[in-house]
Amino acid sequence: MTTFAPFAKPLYVMVKSVGSKCNLACDYCYYLEKAQLYTDDNRHVMSESLLEKFIEEYINSQTMPQVLFTWHGGEPLMRPLSFYKKAVELQKQYGRGRTIDNSIQTNGTLLTDEWCEFFRENNWLVGISIDGPQEFHDEYRRNKAGSPSFVKVMKGINMLKKHNVEWNAMAVVNDFNADYPLEFYHFFKEIGSKFIQFTPIVERIFDHADGRHLAAVEEGDTEKVADFSVSPEQWGDFLCAIFDEWVRNDVGEYYIQLFDATLANWVGEQPGVCTMARTCGHAGVMEFNGDVYSCDHFVFPQYRLGNIYTKTLVEMLYGEKQNKFGQDKYDSLLTQCKECDFLFACHGECPKNRFTKTASGEPGLNYLCRGYYRFFSHVAPYMDFMKNELLNKRPPANVMEAIRKGYFDGK
């Protein structure tokens, strides 16, 4: 018997069809070590029987007419194309008139004409992980032999373009490329990426077996972040530099996820990005064996919600444990955060980054706080203007003409 979600909000689960398996070995990847959670199964691939069980239950658990499947990894293209063709067949079988959409996040190095034809024919959105121009990308994104991957990624992007596949870019901002924001941004415009997601990399030293910080790492000791992590100052400067160019030239033509989320929060709408939302828990993740976790960044034993063979998705994603996980994001905010003028804009950002201390010594401040505060302070006049345009049913892109006319001079 199918258990339906009792709430009028979508149930969302990211699927790891190959677990942590990947043909690359990026220095900053937080997912490769997840293989240590499943040492009894070296294959780490989802069976077709589990695929069918998940698709049927996932579709039947939705309260909305639209259903979004997101395929992730590791590298999901390490699963053969036949696996995803089977997925589409099952979606049609169990869809019962619902609108089914698919997106897949890939490093792009395994794309072929056959893959691209499949994506185009079935209207899949393809997310490509690429960290900017070759010098920036190849700094950390290499294969297990240490060979760079940029040339293969660009070959994959050009193949997607040739087949008219819808795609967007996901770029990790690290200690190296953060110092070159305009070169970074111009590159994405040059390769024709209209939708860009910038993700700051912040990784601490963990005991990867259980997700606890090493005993030698004290709360607030920011010297213990990995060398490739972006600094708060770099992150703030990076965002401000790109925003200044975007707000003058590209509003309405290029869509930068963080800027869109910021404007949404400014207007009082849902930001569409979990890190900037008031609460967490909007999206779970399912491993290759059916284990479901609270979040892609919290795949540790203490955040395991159960397994799809023994619990329904509704039980896990709407259960008490997941609800508490989601609400903890707001409930654990520090006094400094609650009194901040920009709390509405970031809501403390991702809980995984809350490991520094406030000026008064209170632990639990977001590591990137200074960077975000600089960004929000910088963009506030422009966000206020675009908010007013939206509330008056005018396009926010009008901000570009306002800038040219000197509206913001002296502000």
Short mmCIF file of C-alpha atoms in Angstrom, two decimals:
data_model
loop_
_atom_site.label_atom_id
_atom_site.label_comp_id
_atom_site.label_asym_id
_atom_site.label_seq_id
_atom_site.Cartn_x
_atom_site.Cartn_y
_atom_site.Cartn_z
CA MET A 1 0.00 0.00 0.00
CA THR A 2 1.38 3.43 -0.95
CA THR A 3 1.85 6.01 1.79
CA PHE A 4 1.17 9.52 0.57
CA ALA A 5 2.84 12.67 1.88
CA PRO A 6 0.42 14.52 4.19
CA PHE A 7 1.87 17.93 3.42
CA ALA A 8 1.45 20.23 0.43
CA LYS A 9 5.17 20.54 -0.12
CA PRO A 10 7.31 18.52 -2.52
CA LEU A 11 9.27 15.54 -1.31
CA TYR A 12 12.73 15.77 -2.81
CA VAL A 13 15.46 13.11 -2.84
CA MET A 14 18.78 13.28 -4.66
CA VAL A 15 19.81 9.86 -5.99
CA LYS A 16 23.35 8.48 -5.87
CA SER A 17 23.16 5.80 -8.54
CA VAL A 18 26.85 4.92 -8.15
CA GLY A 19 27.43 6.02 -4.58
CA SER A 20 30.81 7.71 -4.27
CA LYS A 21 32.37 6.10 -7.35
CA CYS A 22 34.03 8.62 -9.69
CA ASN A 23 36.58 8.62 -12.49
CA LEU A 24 38.12 11.81 -11.07
CA ALA A 25 39.76 12.45 -7.72
CA CYS A 26 39.22 16.15 -7.08
CA ASP A 27 41.19 17.36 -4.09
CA TYR A 28 38.21 19.00 -2.43
CA CYS A 29 35.60 16.30 -3.06
CA TYR A 30 33.75 15.60 0.18
CA TYR A 31 32.10 12.48 -1.19
CA LEU A 32 34.89 10.09 -2.18
CA GLU A 33 35.50 9.03 1.42
CA LYS A 34 31.85 7.95 1.77
CA ALA A 35 32.97 4.63 0.35
CA GLN A 36 34.24 3.92 3.87
CA LEU A 37 30.62 3.71 5.01
CA TYR A 38 30.03 0.73 2.71
CA THR A 39 33.12 -1.46 2.83
CA ASP A 40 31.03 -4.64 2.54
CA ASP A 41 30.02 -3.78 -1.04
CA ASN A 42 32.81 -2.65 -3.35
CA ARG A 43 30.58 -2.31 -6.43
CA HIS A 44 28.58 0.64 -5.10
CA VAL A 45 26.00 0.60 -7.89
CA MET A 46 22.23 0.73 -7.61
CA SER A 47 20.38 -2.37 -8.73
CA GLU A 48 17.54 -2.13 -11.23
CA SER A 49 15.16 -3.60 -8.66
CA LEU A 50 15.97 -0.75 -6.24
CA LEU A 51 15.67 1.72 -9.11
CA GLU A 52 12.13 0.52 -9.80
CA LYS A 53 11.16 0.56 -6.12
CA PHE A 54 12.47 4.09 -5.69
CA ILE A 55 10.82 5.49 -8.82
CA GLU A 56 7.43 4.02 -7.99
CA GLU A 57 7.49 5.19 -4.38
CA TYR A 58 9.03 8.58 -5.16
CA ILE A 59 6.34 9.41 -7.72
CA ASN A 60 3.50 8.14 -5.52
CA SER A 61 4.78 10.12 -2.53
CA GLN A 62 4.50 13.48 -4.29
CA THR A 63 1.71 15.93 -3.54
CA MET A 64 2.54 18.11 -6.55
CA PRO A 65 1.82 17.37 -10.24
CA GLN A 66 5.49 17.91 -11.10
CA VAL A 67 8.14 15.39 -10.08
CA LEU A 68 11.87 16.17 -10.30
CA PHE A 69 14.46 13.41 -10.32
CA THR A 70 18.05 14.48 -9.61
CA TRP A 71 20.85 12.03 -10.38
CA HIS A 72 24.15 12.68 -8.66
CA GLY A 73 27.38 11.02 -7.58
CA GLY A 74 30.24 10.40 -7.45
CA GLU A 75 30.03 10.41 -11.21
CA PRO A 76 26.58 9.17 -12.31
CA LEU A 77 27.72 8.55 -15.91
CA MET A 78 29.76 5.62 -14.58
CA ARG A 79 26.41 3.82 -14.63
CA PRO A 80 25.67 2.68 -18.21
CA LEU A 81 23.21 4.57 -20.38
CA SER A 82 20.90 1.54 -20.27
CA PHE A 83 20.34 2.22 -16.55
CA TYR A 84 18.94 5.69 -17.25
CA LYS A 85 16.93 4.47 -20.22
CA LYS A 86 15.36 2.00 -17.81
CA ALA A 87 14.71 4.87 -15.39
CA VAL A 88 12.81 6.80 -18.07
CA GLU A 89 10.75 3.72 -18.92
CA LEU A 90 9.84 3.26 -15.26
CA GLN A 91 8.97 6.94 -14.89
CA LYS A 92 6.53 6.63 -17.78
CA GLN A 93 5.13 3.43 -16.31
CA TYR A 94 4.46 4.89 -12.87
CA GLY A 95 3.98 8.54 -13.83
CA ARG A 96 0.17 8.38 -14.15
CA GLY A 97 -0.03 11.69 -15.95
CA ARG A 98 2.41 13.61 -13.79
CA THR A 99 5.02 15.89 -15.32
CA ILE A 100 8.38 14.16 -14.89
CA ASP A 101 11.63 16.13 -15.11
CA ASN A 102 15.20 14.87 -14.78
CA SER A 103 18.48 16.59 -14.02
CA ILE A 104 21.90 15.03 -13.73
CA GLN A 105 25.13 16.46 -12.32
CA THR A 106 28.29 15.25 -14.09
CA ASN A 107 31.92 16.17 -14.46
CA GLY A 108 31.36 15.97 -18.21
CA THR A 109 34.40 13.86 -19.05
CA LEU A 110 32.40 10.75 -20.04
CA LEU A 111 29.88 12.44 -22.33
CA THR A 112 29.42 10.95 -25.79
CA ASP A 113 27.11 11.60 -28.73
CA GLU A 114 24.91 8.75 -27.51
CA TRP A 115 24.57 10.24 -24.03
CA CYS A 116 23.78 13.67 -25.47
CA GLU A 117 21.16 12.30 -27.84
CA PHE A 118 19.46 10.60 -24.90
CA PHE A 119 19.48 13.81 -22.84
CA ARG A 120 18.04 15.86 -25.69
CA GLU A 121 15.36 13.34 -26.63
CA ASN A 122 14.19 13.08 -23.01
CA ASN A 123 14.63 16.76 -22.07
CA TRP A 124 17.14 16.20 -19.29
CA LEU A 125 18.93 19.16 -17.73
CA VAL A 126 22.66 18.49 -17.45
CA GLY A 127 24.72 20.21 -14.79
CA ILE A 128 28.43 20.41 -15.57
CA SER A 129 31.03 20.77 -12.83
CA ILE A 130 33.70 23.15 -14.09
CA ASP A 131 35.84 25.53 -12.05
CA GLY A 132 36.58 28.21 -14.60
CA PRO A 133 39.38 28.55 -17.18
CA GLN A 134 41.89 25.74 -17.61
CA GLU A 135 44.45 27.04 -15.12
CA PHE A 136 41.80 27.33 -12.41
CA HIS A 137 39.91 24.14 -13.21
CA ASP A 138 42.95 21.86 -13.40
CA GLU A 139 44.34 23.11 -10.07
CA TYR A 140 42.14 20.69 -8.12
CA ARG A 141 40.04 18.71 -10.63
CA ARG A 142 42.28 15.86 -11.77
CA ASN A 143 41.89 12.12 -12.20
CA LYS A 144 43.34 9.42 -9.95
CA ALA A 145 46.61 9.47 -11.93
CA GLY A 146 46.93 13.22 -11.43
CA SER A 147 46.10 14.12 -15.03
CA PRO A 148 44.07 17.31 -15.64
CA SER A 149 40.46 17.12 -16.79
CA PHE A 150 39.69 20.53 -18.35
CA VAL A 151 40.12 19.50 -22.00
CA LYS A 152 37.75 16.54 -21.59
CA VAL A 153 35.18 18.67 -19.76
CA MET A 154 35.17 21.28 -22.53
CA LYS A 155 34.82 18.51 -25.11
CA GLY A 156 31.76 17.34 -23.21
CA ILE A 157 30.29 20.85 -23.05
CA ASN A 158 30.77 21.32 -26.78
CA MET A 159 29.07 18.00 -27.38
CA LEU A 160 26.06 19.12 -25.30
CA LYS A 161 25.89 22.29 -27.38
CA LYS A 162 26.08 20.33 -30.62
CA HIS A 163 23.07 18.26 -29.60
CA ASN A 164 21.16 21.26 -28.19
CA VAL A 165 21.03 19.78 -24.69
CA GLU A 166 20.00 22.18 -21.93
CA TRP A 167 22.90 22.57 -19.52
CA ASN A 168 24.23 24.81 -16.79
CA ALA A 169 27.47 25.23 -14.88
CA MET A 170 28.32 24.48 -11.28
CA ALA A 171 31.62 25.99 -10.18
CA VAL A 172 33.41 25.47 -6.91
CA VAL A 173 35.04 28.63 -5.57
CA ASN A 174 38.28 27.80 -3.77
CA ASP A 175 41.37 29.51 -2.38
CA PHE A 176 42.92 29.77 -5.86
CA ASN A 177 40.23 30.84 -8.32
CA ALA A 178 38.51 33.17 -5.82
CA ASP A 179 41.27 35.73 -6.41
CA TYR A 180 40.26 36.11 -10.07
CA PRO A 181 36.50 36.79 -10.02
CA LEU A 182 36.17 38.66 -13.31
CA GLU A 183 38.32 36.22 -15.27
CA PHE A 184 36.17 33.50 -13.73
CA TYR A 185 32.86 35.16 -14.65
CA HIS A 186 33.96 36.14 -18.16
CA PHE A 187 34.90 32.54 -18.87
CA PHE A 188 31.39 31.28 -18.17
CA LYS A 189 29.91 33.96 -20.39
CA GLU A 190 32.33 33.04 -23.17
CA ILE A 191 31.35 29.36 -23.13
CA GLY A 192 27.66 30.27 -23.22
CA SER A 193 26.60 29.30 -19.73
CA LYS A 194 23.49 31.35 -18.95
CA PHE A 195 22.85 29.70 -15.57
CA ILE A 196 25.74 29.58 -13.13
CA GLN A 197 25.99 28.19 -9.62
CA PHE A 198 28.93 29.32 -7.51
CA THR A 199 29.60 27.06 -4.51
CA PRO A 200 32.16 28.09 -1.88
CA ILE A 201 34.32 25.19 -0.77
CA VAL A 202 34.77 25.03 2.99
CA GLU A 203 36.12 21.78 4.38
CA ARG A 204 37.38 21.12 7.87
CA ILE A 205 39.54 18.22 8.99
CA PHE A 206 37.15 15.41 9.84
CA ASP A 207 37.24 11.93 11.18
CA HIS A 208 35.57 10.72 8.00
CA ALA A 209 34.42 7.47 9.57
CA ASP A 210 31.73 9.13 11.66
CA GLY A 211 31.72 12.81 10.74
CA ARG A 212 33.05 14.09 14.06
CA HIS A 213 35.78 16.68 14.18
CA LEU A 214 39.19 15.35 15.12
CA ALA A 215 39.98 15.82 18.81
CA ALA A 216 42.89 18.09 17.89
CA VAL A 217 40.56 20.51 16.13
CA GLU A 218 39.04 23.02 18.51
CA GLU A 219 35.81 24.85 17.81
CA GLY A 220 36.60 28.13 16.12
CA ASP A 221 40.08 27.10 15.02
CA THR A 222 39.80 28.29 11.43
CA GLU A 223 43.44 27.42 10.79
CA LYS A 224 42.25 23.83 10.54
CA VAL A 225 40.21 24.25 7.38
CA ALA A 226 41.66 22.48 4.36
CA ASP A 227 44.13 24.52 2.32
CA PHE A 228 41.82 24.65 -0.70
CA SER A 229 38.99 26.29 1.29
CA VAL A 230 38.00 29.81 0.28
CA SER A 231 38.50 32.40 3.01
CA PRO A 232 35.58 34.58 4.21
CA GLU A 233 37.33 37.67 2.84
CA GLN A 234 37.94 36.03 -0.53
CA TRP A 235 34.33 34.92 -0.76
CA GLY A 236 32.98 38.39 -0.02
CA ASP A 237 35.32 40.11 -2.47
CA PHE A 238 34.59 37.48 -5.14
CA LEU A 239 30.82 37.95 -4.91
CA CYS A 240 31.01 41.75 -4.86
CA ALA A 241 33.27 41.92 -7.92
CA ILE A 242 31.05 39.65 -10.01
CA PHE A 243 27.88 41.33 -8.80
CA ASP A 244 29.18 44.76 -9.86
CA GLU A 245 29.59 43.54 -13.42
CA TRP A 246 26.39 41.51 -13.47
CA VAL A 247 24.16 44.27 -12.10
CA ARG A 248 25.46 46.74 -14.69
CA ASN A 249 25.34 44.51 -17.75
CA ASP A 250 23.74 41.10 -17.33
CA VAL A 251 20.54 41.18 -15.23
CA GLY A 252 17.89 39.14 -17.00
CA GLU A 253 20.39 37.57 -19.39
CA TYR A 254 22.72 35.63 -17.11
CA TYR A 255 21.34 33.95 -14.01
CA ILE A 256 23.62 33.48 -11.04
CA GLN A 257 21.95 31.26 -8.48
CA LEU A 258 23.18 33.09 -5.38
CA PHE A 259 22.11 36.49 -6.72
CA ASP A 260 18.67 35.13 -7.58
CA ALA A 261 18.37 33.59 -4.11
CA THR A 262 19.41 36.85 -2.48
CA LEU A 263 16.76 38.80 -4.39
CA ALA A 264 14.14 36.18 -3.50
CA ASN A 265 14.94 36.57 0.20
CA TRP A 266 14.88 40.35 -0.21
CA VAL A 267 11.36 40.09 -1.60
CA GLY A 268 10.28 37.53 0.99
CA GLU A 269 9.97 34.57 -1.38
CA GLN A 270 11.52 31.13 -1.08
CA PRO A 271 15.15 31.40 -2.23
CA GLY A 272 15.28 28.10 -4.09
CA VAL A 273 18.65 27.32 -2.47
CA CYS A 274 18.61 25.31 0.75
CA THR A 275 21.66 27.06 2.18
CA MET A 276 19.85 30.41 2.10
CA ALA A 277 16.50 29.13 3.38
CA ARG A 278 15.20 29.60 6.93
CA THR A 279 15.18 25.88 7.64
CA CYS A 280 16.98 22.78 6.33
CA GLY A 281 15.68 19.34 5.52
CA HIS A 282 14.07 20.18 2.19
CA ALA A 283 16.08 17.58 0.31
CA GLY A 284 17.33 14.17 1.32
CA VAL A 285 19.79 11.95 -0.47
CA MET A 286 19.58 8.23 -1.23
CA GLU A 287 22.64 6.04 -1.52
CA PHE A 288 23.09 3.21 -4.01
CA ASN A 289 21.79 0.64 -1.49
CA GLY A 290 18.64 2.54 -0.48
CA ASP A 291 19.99 4.26 2.64
CA VAL A 292 18.46 7.74 2.98
CA TYR A 293 20.25 10.63 4.72
CA SER A 294 19.12 14.06 5.84
CA CYS A 295 21.27 15.97 3.35
CA ASP A 296 23.99 15.47 0.78
CA HIS A 297 26.45 17.28 3.08
CA PHE A 298 25.50 15.15 6.08
CA VAL A 299 26.02 11.60 4.85
CA PHE A 300 27.21 10.32 8.23
CA PRO A 301 25.72 7.54 10.36
CA GLN A 302 24.05 9.92 12.80
CA TYR A 303 22.07 11.52 9.95
CA ARG A 304 20.87 8.27 8.41
CA LEU A 305 17.06 8.28 8.32
CA GLY A 306 16.65 4.65 7.36
CA ASN A 307 16.49 2.47 4.28
CA ILE A 308 13.80 2.48 1.60
CA TYR A 309 13.38 -1.28 2.02
CA THR A 310 12.27 -0.89 5.65
CA LYS A 311 10.79 2.65 5.77
CA THR A 312 8.81 4.69 3.30
CA LEU A 313 10.22 7.91 1.88
CA VAL A 314 7.35 9.78 3.54
CA GLU A 315 8.20 8.30 6.93
CA MET A 316 11.84 9.31 6.54
CA LEU A 317 11.57 12.72 4.88
CA TYR A 318 8.58 13.95 6.92
CA GLY A 319 9.50 12.14 10.12
CA GLU A 320 10.44 13.64 13.47
CA LYS A 321 14.18 13.18 12.97
CA GLN A 322 14.23 15.00 9.63
CA ASN A 323 11.91 17.74 10.88
CA LYS A 324 14.24 18.34 13.82
CA PHE A 325 17.24 18.40 11.48
CA GLY A 326 15.52 21.05 9.41
CA GLN A 327 14.34 23.19 12.30
CA ASP A 328 17.72 23.05 14.05
CA LYS A 329 19.11 25.39 11.41
CA TYR A 330 17.00 28.23 12.78
CA ASP A 331 16.82 27.12 16.40
CA SER A 332 20.62 27.01 16.71
CA LEU A 333 21.19 30.56 15.44
CA LEU A 334 23.41 32.65 17.67
CA THR A 335 22.31 35.92 19.25
CA GLN A 336 24.67 37.73 16.88
CA CYS A 337 22.87 36.16 13.92
CA LYS A 338 19.38 36.90 15.26
CA GLU A 339 20.34 40.56 15.74
CA CYS A 340 22.00 40.86 12.31
CA ASP A 341 20.40 43.20 9.77
CA PHE A 342 20.88 40.55 7.09
CA LEU A 343 19.50 37.49 8.89
CA PHE A 344 16.62 37.47 6.38
CA ALA A 345 19.11 37.22 3.51
CA CYS A 346 21.18 34.21 4.58
CA HIS A 347 19.49 32.63 7.64
CA GLY A 348 22.93 31.63 8.88
CA GLU A 349 23.77 29.81 5.61
CA CYS A 350 24.65 26.10 5.72
CA PRO A 351 24.95 24.54 9.21
CA LYS A 352 27.99 22.57 8.09
CA ASN A 353 29.92 25.85 8.01
CA ARG A 354 28.98 26.98 11.52
CA PHE A 355 32.20 26.24 13.35
CA THR A 356 33.81 29.60 14.17
CA LYS A 357 33.26 31.85 17.18
CA THR A 358 31.73 35.29 17.59
CA ALA A 359 33.72 38.24 18.91
CA SER A 360 32.40 37.38 22.39
CA GLY A 361 33.63 33.79 22.06
CA GLU A 362 30.29 32.07 21.41
CA PRO A 363 30.80 28.99 19.17
CA GLY A 364 28.61 28.21 16.17
CA LEU A 365 29.14 31.21 13.89
CA ASN A 366 29.26 30.54 10.17
CA TYR A 367 32.82 30.49 8.85
CA LEU A 368 31.78 32.60 5.83
CA CYS A 369 29.84 35.17 7.86
CA ARG A 370 32.21 38.09 7.23
CA GLY A 371 32.16 37.42 3.49
CA TYR A 372 28.39 37.27 3.30
CA TYR A 373 28.00 40.39 5.43
CA ARG A 374 30.29 42.30 3.08
CA PHE A 375 28.31 41.05 0.08
CA PHE A 376 24.87 41.88 1.50
CA SER A 377 26.01 45.32 2.62
CA HIS A 378 27.40 46.00 -0.84
CA VAL A 379 24.34 44.87 -2.81
CA ALA A 380 21.63 46.26 -0.50
CA PRO A 381 20.82 49.43 -2.53
CA TYR A 382 20.52 47.43 -5.76
CA MET A 383 18.44 44.71 -4.10
CA ASP A 384 16.13 47.36 -2.66
CA PHE A 385 15.66 48.82 -6.13
CA MET A 386 15.03 45.44 -7.79
CA LYS A 387 12.61 44.49 -5.00
CA ASN A 388 10.62 47.65 -5.66
CA GLU A 389 10.54 46.89 -9.39
CA LEU A 390 9.25 43.38 -8.75
CA LEU A 391 6.59 44.57 -6.30
CA ASN A 392 5.40 47.01 -8.95
CA LYS A 393 5.36 44.26 -11.61
CA ARG A 394 8.31 45.70 -13.49
CA PRO A 395 11.43 43.76 -14.52
CA PRO A 396 14.35 43.93 -12.07
CA ALA A 397 16.61 44.37 -15.11
CA ASN A 398 15.55 48.03 -14.97
CA VAL A 399 18.33 48.39 -12.41
CA MET A 400 20.86 48.57 -15.25
CA GLU A 401 19.25 51.68 -16.75
CA ALA A 402 18.97 53.22 -13.27
CA ILE A 403 22.71 52.75 -12.80
CA ARG A 404 23.44 54.37 -16.17
CA LYS A 405 21.29 57.35 -15.19
CA GLY A 406 23.21 57.79 -11.93
CA TYR A 407 20.40 56.70 -9.59
CA PHE A 408 22.87 55.12 -7.17
CA ASP A 409 25.52 57.84 -7.28
CA GLY A 410 26.36 58.92 -3.77
CA LYS A 411 24.46 56.04 -2.16
#
